[in-house]
mmCIF file with all atom_site columns, C-alpha atoms in Angstrom:
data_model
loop_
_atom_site.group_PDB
_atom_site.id
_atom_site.type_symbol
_atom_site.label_atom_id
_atom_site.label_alt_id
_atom_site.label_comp_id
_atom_site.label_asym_id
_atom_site.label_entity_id
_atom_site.label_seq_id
_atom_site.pdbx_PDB_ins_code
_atom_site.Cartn_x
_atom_site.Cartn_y
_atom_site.Cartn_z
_atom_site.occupancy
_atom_site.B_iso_or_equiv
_atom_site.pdbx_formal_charge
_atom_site.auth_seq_id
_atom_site.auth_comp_id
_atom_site.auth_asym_id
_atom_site.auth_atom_id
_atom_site.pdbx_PDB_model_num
ATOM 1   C CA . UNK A 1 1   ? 0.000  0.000  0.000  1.00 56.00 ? 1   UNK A CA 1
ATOM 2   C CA . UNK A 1 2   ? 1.208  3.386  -0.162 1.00 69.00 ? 2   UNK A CA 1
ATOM 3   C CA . UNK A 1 3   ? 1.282  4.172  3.338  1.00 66.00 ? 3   UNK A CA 1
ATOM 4   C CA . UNK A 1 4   ? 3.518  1.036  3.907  1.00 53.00 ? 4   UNK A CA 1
ATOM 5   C CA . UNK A 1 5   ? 5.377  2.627  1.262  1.00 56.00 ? 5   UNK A CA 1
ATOM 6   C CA . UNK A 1 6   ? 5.318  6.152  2.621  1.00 58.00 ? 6   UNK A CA 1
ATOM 7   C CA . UNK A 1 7   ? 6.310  4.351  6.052  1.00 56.00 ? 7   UNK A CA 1
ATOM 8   C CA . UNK A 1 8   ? 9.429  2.625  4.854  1.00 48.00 ? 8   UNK A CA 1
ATOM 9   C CA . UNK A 1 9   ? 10.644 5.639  3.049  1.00 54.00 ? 9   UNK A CA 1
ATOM 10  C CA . UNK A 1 10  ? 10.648 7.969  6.256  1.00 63.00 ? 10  UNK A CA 1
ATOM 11  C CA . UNK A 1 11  ? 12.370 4.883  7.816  1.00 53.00 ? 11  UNK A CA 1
ATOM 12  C CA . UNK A 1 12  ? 14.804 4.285  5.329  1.00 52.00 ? 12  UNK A CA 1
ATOM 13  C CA . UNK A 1 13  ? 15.745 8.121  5.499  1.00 56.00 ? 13  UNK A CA 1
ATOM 14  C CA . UNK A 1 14  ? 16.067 8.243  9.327  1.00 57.00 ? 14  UNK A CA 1
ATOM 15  C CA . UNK A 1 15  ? 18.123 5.104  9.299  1.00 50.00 ? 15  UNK A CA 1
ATOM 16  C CA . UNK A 1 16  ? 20.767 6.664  6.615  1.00 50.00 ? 16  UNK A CA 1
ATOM 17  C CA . UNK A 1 17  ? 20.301 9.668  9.352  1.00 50.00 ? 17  UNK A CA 1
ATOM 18  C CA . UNK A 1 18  ? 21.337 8.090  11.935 1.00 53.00 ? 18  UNK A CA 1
ATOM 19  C CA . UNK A 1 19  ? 24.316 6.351  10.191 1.00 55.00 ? 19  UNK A CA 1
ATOM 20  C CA . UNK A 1 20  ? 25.395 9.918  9.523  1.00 53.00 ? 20  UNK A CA 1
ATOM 21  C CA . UNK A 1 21  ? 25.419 10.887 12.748 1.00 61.00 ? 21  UNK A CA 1
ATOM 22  C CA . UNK A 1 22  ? 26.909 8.070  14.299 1.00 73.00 ? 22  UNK A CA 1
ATOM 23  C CA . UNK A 1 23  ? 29.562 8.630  11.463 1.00 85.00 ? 23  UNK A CA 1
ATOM 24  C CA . UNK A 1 24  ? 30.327 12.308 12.665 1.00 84.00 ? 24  UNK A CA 1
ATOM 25  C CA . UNK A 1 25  ? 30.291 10.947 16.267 1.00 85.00 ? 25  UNK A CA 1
ATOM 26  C CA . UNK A 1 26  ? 32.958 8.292  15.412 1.00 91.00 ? 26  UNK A CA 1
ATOM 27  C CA . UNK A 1 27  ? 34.836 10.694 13.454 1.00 92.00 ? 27  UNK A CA 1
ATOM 28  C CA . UNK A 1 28  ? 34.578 13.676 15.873 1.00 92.00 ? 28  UNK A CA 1
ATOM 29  C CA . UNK A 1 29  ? 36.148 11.074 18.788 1.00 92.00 ? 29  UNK A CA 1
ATOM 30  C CA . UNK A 1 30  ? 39.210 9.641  16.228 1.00 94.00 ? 30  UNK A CA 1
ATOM 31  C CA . UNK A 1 31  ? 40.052 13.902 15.708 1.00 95.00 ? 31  UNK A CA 1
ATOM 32  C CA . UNK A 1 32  ? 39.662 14.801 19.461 1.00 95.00 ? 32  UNK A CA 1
ATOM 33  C CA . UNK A 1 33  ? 41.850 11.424 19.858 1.00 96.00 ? 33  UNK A CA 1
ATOM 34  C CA . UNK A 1 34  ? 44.257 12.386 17.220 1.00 95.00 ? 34  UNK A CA 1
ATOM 35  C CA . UNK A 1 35  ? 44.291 16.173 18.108 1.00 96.00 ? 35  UNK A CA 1
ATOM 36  C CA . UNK A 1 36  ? 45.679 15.054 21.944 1.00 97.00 ? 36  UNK A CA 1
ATOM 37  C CA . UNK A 1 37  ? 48.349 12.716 20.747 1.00 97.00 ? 37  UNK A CA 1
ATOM 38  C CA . UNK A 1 38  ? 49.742 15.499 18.467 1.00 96.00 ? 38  UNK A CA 1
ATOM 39  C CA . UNK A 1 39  ? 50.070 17.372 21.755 1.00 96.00 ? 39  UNK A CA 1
ATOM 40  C CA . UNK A 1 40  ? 51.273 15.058 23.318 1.00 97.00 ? 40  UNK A CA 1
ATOM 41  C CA . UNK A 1 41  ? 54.137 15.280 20.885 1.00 97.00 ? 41  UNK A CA 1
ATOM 42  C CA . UNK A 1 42  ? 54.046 19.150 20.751 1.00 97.00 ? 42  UNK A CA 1
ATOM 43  C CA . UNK A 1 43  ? 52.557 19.395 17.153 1.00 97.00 ? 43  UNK A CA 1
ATOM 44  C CA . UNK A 1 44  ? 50.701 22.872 18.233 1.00 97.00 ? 44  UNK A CA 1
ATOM 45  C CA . UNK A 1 45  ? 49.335 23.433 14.560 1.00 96.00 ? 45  UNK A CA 1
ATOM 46  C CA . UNK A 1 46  ? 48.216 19.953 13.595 1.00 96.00 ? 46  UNK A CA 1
ATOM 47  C CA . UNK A 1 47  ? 46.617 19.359 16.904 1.00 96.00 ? 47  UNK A CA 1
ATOM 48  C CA . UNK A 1 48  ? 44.858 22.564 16.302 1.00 97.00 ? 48  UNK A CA 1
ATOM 49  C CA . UNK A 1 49  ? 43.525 21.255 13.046 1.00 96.00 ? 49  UNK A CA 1
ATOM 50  C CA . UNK A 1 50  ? 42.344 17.890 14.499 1.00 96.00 ? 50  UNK A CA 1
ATOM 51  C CA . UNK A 1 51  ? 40.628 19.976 16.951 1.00 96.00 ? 51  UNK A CA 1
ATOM 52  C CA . UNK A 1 52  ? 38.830 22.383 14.310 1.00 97.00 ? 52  UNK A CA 1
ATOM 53  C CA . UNK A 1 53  ? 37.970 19.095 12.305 1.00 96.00 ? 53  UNK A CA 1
ATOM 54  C CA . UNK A 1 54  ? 36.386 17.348 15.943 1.00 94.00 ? 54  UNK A CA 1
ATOM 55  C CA . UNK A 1 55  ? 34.098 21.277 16.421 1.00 96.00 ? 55  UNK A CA 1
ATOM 56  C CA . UNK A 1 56  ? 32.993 21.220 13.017 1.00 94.00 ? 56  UNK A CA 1
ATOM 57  C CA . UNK A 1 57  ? 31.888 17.280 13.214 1.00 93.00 ? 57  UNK A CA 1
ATOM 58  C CA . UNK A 1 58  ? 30.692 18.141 17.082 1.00 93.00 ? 58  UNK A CA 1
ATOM 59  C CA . UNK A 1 59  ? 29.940 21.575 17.737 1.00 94.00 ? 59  UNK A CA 1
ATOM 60  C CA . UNK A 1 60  ? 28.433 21.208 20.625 1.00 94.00 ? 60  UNK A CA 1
ATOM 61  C CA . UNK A 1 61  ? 31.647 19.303 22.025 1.00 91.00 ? 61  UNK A CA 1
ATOM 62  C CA . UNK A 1 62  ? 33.225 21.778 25.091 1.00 97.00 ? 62  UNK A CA 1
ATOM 63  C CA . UNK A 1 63  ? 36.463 19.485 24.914 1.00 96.00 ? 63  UNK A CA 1
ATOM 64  C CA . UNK A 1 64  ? 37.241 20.446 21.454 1.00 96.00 ? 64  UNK A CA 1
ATOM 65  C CA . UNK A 1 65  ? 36.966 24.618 22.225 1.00 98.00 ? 65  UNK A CA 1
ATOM 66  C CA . UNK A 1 66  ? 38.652 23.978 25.420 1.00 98.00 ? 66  UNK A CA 1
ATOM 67  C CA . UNK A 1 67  ? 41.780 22.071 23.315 1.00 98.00 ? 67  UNK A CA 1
ATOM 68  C CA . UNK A 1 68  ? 41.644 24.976 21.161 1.00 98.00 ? 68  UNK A CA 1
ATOM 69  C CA . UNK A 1 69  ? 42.341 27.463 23.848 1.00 98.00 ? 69  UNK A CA 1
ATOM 70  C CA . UNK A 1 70  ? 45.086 25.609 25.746 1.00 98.00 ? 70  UNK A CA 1
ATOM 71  C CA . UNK A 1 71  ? 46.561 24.970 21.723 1.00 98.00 ? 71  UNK A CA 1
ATOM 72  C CA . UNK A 1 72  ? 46.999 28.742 21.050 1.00 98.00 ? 72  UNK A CA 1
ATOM 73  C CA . UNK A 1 73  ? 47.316 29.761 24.362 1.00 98.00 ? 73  UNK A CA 1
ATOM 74  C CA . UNK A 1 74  ? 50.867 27.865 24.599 1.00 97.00 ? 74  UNK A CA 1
ATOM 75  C CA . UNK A 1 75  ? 51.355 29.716 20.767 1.00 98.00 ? 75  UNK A CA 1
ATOM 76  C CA . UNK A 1 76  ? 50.810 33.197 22.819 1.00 97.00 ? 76  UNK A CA 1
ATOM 77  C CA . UNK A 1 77  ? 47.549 33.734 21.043 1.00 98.00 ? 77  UNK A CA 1
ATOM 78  C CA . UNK A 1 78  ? 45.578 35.056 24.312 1.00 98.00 ? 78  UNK A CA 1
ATOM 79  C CA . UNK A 1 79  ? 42.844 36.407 23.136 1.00 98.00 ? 79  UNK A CA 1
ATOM 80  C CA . UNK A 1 80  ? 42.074 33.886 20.335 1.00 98.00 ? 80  UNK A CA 1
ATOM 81  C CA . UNK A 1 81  ? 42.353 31.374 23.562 1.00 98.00 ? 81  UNK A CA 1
ATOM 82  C CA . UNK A 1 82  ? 40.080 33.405 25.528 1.00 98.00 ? 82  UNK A CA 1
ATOM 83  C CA . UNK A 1 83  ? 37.505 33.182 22.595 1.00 98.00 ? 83  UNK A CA 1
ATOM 84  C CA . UNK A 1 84  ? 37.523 29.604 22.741 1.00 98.00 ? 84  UNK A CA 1
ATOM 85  C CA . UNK A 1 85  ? 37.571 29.034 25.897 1.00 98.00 ? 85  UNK A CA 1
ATOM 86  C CA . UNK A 1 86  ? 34.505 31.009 26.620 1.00 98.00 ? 86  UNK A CA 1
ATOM 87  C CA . UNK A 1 87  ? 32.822 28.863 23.849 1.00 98.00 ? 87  UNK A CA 1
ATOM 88  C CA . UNK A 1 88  ? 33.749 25.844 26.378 1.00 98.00 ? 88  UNK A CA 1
ATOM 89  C CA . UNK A 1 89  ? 31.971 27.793 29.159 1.00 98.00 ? 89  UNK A CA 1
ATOM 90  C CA . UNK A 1 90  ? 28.943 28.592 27.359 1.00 98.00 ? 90  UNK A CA 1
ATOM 91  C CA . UNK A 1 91  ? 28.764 24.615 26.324 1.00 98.00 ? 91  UNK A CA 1
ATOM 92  C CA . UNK A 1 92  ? 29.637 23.567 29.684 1.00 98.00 ? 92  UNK A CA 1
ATOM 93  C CA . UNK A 1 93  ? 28.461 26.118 32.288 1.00 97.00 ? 93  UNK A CA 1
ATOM 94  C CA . UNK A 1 94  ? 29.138 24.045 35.366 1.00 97.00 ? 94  UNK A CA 1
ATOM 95  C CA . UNK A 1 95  ? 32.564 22.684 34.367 1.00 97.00 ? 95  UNK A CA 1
ATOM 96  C CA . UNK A 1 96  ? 34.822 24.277 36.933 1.00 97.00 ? 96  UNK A CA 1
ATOM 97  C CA . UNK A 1 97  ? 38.107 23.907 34.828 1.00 97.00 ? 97  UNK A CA 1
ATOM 98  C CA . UNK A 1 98  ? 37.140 26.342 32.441 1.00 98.00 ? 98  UNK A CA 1
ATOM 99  C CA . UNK A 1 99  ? 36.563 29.546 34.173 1.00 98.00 ? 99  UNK A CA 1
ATOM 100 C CA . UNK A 1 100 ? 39.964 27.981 35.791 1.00 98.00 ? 100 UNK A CA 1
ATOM 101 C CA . UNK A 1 101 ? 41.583 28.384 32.423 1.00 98.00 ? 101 UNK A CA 1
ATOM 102 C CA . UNK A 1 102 ? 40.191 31.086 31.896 1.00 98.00 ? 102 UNK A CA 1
ATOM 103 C CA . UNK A 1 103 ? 41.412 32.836 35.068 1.00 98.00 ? 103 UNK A CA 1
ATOM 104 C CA . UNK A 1 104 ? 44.999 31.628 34.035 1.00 97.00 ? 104 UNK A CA 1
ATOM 105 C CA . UNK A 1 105 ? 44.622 33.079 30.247 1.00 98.00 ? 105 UNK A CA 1
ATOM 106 C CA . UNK A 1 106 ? 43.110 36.983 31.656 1.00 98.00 ? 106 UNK A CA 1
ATOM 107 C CA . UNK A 1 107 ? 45.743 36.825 33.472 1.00 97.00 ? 107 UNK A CA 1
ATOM 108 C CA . UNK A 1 108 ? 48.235 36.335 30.936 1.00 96.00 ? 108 UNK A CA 1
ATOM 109 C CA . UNK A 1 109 ? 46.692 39.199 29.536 1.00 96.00 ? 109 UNK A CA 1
ATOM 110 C CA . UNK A 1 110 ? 46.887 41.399 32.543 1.00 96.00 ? 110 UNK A CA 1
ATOM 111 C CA . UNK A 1 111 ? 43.268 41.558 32.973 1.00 98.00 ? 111 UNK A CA 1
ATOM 112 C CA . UNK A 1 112 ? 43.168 40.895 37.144 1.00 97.00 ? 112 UNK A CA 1
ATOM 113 C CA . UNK A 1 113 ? 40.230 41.912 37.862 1.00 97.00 ? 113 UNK A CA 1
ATOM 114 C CA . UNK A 1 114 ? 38.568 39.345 34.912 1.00 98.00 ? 114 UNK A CA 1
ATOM 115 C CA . UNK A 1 115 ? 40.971 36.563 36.329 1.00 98.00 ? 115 UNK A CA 1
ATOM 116 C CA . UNK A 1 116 ? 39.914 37.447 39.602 1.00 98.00 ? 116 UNK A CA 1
ATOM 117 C CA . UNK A 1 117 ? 35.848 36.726 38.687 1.00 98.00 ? 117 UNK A CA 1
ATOM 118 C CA . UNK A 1 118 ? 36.833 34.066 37.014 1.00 98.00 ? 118 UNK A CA 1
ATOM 119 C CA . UNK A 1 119 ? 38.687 32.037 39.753 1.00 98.00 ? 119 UNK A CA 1
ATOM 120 C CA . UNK A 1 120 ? 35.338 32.589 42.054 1.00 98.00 ? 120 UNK A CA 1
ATOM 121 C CA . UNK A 1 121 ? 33.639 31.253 39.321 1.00 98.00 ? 121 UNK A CA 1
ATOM 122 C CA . UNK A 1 122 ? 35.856 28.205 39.390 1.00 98.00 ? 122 UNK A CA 1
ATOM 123 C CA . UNK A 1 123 ? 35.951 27.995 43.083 1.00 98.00 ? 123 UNK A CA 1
ATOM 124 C CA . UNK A 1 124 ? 31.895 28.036 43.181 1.00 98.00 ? 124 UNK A CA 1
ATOM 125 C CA . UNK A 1 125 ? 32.369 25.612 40.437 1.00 98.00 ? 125 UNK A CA 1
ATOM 126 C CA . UNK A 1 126 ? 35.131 23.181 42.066 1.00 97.00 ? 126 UNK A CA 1
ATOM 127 C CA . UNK A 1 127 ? 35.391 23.794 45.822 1.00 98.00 ? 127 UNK A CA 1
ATOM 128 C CA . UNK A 1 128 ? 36.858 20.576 46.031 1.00 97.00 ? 128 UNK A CA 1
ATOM 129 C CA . UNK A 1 129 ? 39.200 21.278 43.478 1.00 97.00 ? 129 UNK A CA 1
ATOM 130 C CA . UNK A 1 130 ? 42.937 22.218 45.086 1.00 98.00 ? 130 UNK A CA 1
ATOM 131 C CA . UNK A 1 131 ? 44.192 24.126 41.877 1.00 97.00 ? 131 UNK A CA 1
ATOM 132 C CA . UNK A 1 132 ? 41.524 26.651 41.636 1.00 97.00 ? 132 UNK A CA 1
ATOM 133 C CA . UNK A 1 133 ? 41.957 27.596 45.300 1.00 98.00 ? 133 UNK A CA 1
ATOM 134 C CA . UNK A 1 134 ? 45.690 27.848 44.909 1.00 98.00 ? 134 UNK A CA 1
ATOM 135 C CA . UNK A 1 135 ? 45.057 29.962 41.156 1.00 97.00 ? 135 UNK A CA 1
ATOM 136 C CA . UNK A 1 136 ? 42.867 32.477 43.120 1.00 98.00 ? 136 UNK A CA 1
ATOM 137 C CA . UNK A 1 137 ? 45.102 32.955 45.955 1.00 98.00 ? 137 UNK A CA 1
ATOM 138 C CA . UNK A 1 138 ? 48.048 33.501 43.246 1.00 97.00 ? 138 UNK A CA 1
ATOM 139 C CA . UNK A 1 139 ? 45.408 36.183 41.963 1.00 98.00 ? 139 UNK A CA 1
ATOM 140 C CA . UNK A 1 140 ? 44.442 37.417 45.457 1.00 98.00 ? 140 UNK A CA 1
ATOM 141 C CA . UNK A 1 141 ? 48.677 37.361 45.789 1.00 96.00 ? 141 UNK A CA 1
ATOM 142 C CA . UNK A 1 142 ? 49.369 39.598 42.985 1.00 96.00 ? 142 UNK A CA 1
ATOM 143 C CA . UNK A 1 143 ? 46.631 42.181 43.217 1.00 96.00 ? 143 UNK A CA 1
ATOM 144 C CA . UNK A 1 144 ? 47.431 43.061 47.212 1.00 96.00 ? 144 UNK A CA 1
ATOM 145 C CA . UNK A 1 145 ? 45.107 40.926 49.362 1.00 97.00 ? 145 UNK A CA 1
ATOM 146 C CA . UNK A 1 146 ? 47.489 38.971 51.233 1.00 96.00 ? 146 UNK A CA 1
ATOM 147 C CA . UNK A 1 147 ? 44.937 37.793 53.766 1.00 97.00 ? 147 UNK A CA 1
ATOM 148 C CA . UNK A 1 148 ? 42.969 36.428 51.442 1.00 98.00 ? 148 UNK A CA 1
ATOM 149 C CA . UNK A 1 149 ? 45.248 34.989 49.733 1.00 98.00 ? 149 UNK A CA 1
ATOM 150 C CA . UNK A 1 150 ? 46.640 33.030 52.266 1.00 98.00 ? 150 UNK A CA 1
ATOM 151 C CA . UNK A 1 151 ? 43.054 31.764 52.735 1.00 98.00 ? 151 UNK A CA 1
ATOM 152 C CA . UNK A 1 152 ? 42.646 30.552 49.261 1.00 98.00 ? 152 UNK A CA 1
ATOM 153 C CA . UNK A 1 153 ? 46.364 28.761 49.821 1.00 98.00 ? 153 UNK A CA 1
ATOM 154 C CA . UNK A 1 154 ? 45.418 27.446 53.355 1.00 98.00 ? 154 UNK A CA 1
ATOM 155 C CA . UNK A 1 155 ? 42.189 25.575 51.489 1.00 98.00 ? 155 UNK A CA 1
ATOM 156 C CA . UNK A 1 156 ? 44.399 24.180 48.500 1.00 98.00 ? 156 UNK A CA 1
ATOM 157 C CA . UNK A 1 157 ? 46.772 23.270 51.328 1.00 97.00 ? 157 UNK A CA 1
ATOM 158 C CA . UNK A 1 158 ? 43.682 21.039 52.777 1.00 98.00 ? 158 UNK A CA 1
ATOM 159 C CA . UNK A 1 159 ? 42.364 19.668 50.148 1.00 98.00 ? 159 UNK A CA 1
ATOM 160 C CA . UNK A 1 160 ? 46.281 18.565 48.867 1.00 98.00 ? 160 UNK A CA 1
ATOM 161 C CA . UNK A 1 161 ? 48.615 18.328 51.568 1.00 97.00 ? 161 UNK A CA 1
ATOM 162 C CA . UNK A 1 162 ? 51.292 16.904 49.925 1.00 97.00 ? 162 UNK A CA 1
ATOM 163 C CA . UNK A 1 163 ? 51.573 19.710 47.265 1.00 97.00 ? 163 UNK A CA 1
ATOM 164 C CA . UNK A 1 164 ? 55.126 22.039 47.769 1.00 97.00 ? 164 UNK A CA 1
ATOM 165 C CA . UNK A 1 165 ? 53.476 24.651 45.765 1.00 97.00 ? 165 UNK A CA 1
ATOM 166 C CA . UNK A 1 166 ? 50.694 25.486 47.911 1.00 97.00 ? 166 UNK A CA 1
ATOM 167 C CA . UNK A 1 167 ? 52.782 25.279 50.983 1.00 96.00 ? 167 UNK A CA 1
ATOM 168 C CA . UNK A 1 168 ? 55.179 27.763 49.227 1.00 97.00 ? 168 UNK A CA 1
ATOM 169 C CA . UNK A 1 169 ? 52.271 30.108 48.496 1.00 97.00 ? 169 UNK A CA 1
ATOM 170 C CA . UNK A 1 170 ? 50.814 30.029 51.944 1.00 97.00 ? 170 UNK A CA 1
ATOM 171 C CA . UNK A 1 171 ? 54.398 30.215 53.366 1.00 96.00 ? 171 UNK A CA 1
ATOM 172 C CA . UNK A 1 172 ? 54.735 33.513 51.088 1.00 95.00 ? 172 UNK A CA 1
ATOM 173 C CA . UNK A 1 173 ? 52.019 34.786 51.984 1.00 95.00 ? 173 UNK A CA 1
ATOM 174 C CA . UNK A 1 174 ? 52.485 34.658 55.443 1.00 95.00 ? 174 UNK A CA 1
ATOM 175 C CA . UNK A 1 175 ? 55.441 36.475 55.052 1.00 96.00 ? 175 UNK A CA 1
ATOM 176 C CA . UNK A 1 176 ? 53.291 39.353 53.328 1.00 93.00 ? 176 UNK A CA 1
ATOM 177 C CA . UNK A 1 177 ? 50.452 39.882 55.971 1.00 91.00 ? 177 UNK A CA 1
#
């Protein structure tokens, strides 16, 4: 009949659909795969075209933007970094590493008081997370609140107490207040 027919056409078409997708998918996980290997072996540019390949075959994948970012960060492209990493955020609002990276890249920049709102945002994010506590007390450190500082070093301390470089920041900025 031709409903039967009509039926088995719409199926037929969201079967080759869903081959497509799971295609992209498959694809967009060999890139992201590839893309971290060439980083691995310090292949800045062709990692950061397996990682533009993996955000055009997922764009909705925060990992790929947030490779991006860390990719031309470490090429001294700040603000393309920034861009990407606030593509992360926007895909991944309650990811506490990337308002952490983001912190870290402002401040590269010299924008403290963005870093600074950043870092709370990763420490609302993470609170159990040692190295946004120690990146705002570095922060707190360098714009003048020693006090606070030493707070935000006293809770990475906790949370890690085996790390030297929190004990160095909270020994420094002891020495400050």
């Amino acid at each position: 009949t031709e409903e039967a027919k009509a039926y088995l056409t719409r199926f037929k078409s969201q079967r080759d659909a869903e081959g497509h997708k799971e295609s992209q998918v498959r694809r967009a996980v060999a890139a992201l795969g590839t893309g971290r290997k060439l980083l691995e072996d310090n292949r800045v540019e062709e990692a950061i075209a397996a990682f533009l390949e993996m955000t055009e075959l997922d764009p909705k994948s925060h990992q790929g933007y947030s490779y991006l970012a860390k990719c031309y960060r470490s090429l001294g492209q700040i603000d393309v970094a920034i861009g990407y990493i606030r593509r992360a955020i926007e895909l991944a609002p309650g990811a506490a590493e990337y308002p952490y990276l983001l912190s870290l890249f402002l401040r590269d920049r010299g924008d403290m008081a963005g870093s600074l709102e950043a870092a709370r945002q990763a420490v609302s994010l993470g609170p159990r997370n040692s190295l946004v506590h120690n990146a705002l007390g570095v922060i707190l450190e360098e714009l003048g609140d020693h006090a606070a500082a030493a707070a935000a070093f006293e809770k990475a301390l906790d949370l890690d107490p085996e790390n030297p470089t929190f004990s160095l920041n909270l020994a420094s900025a002891y020495e400050r207040l």
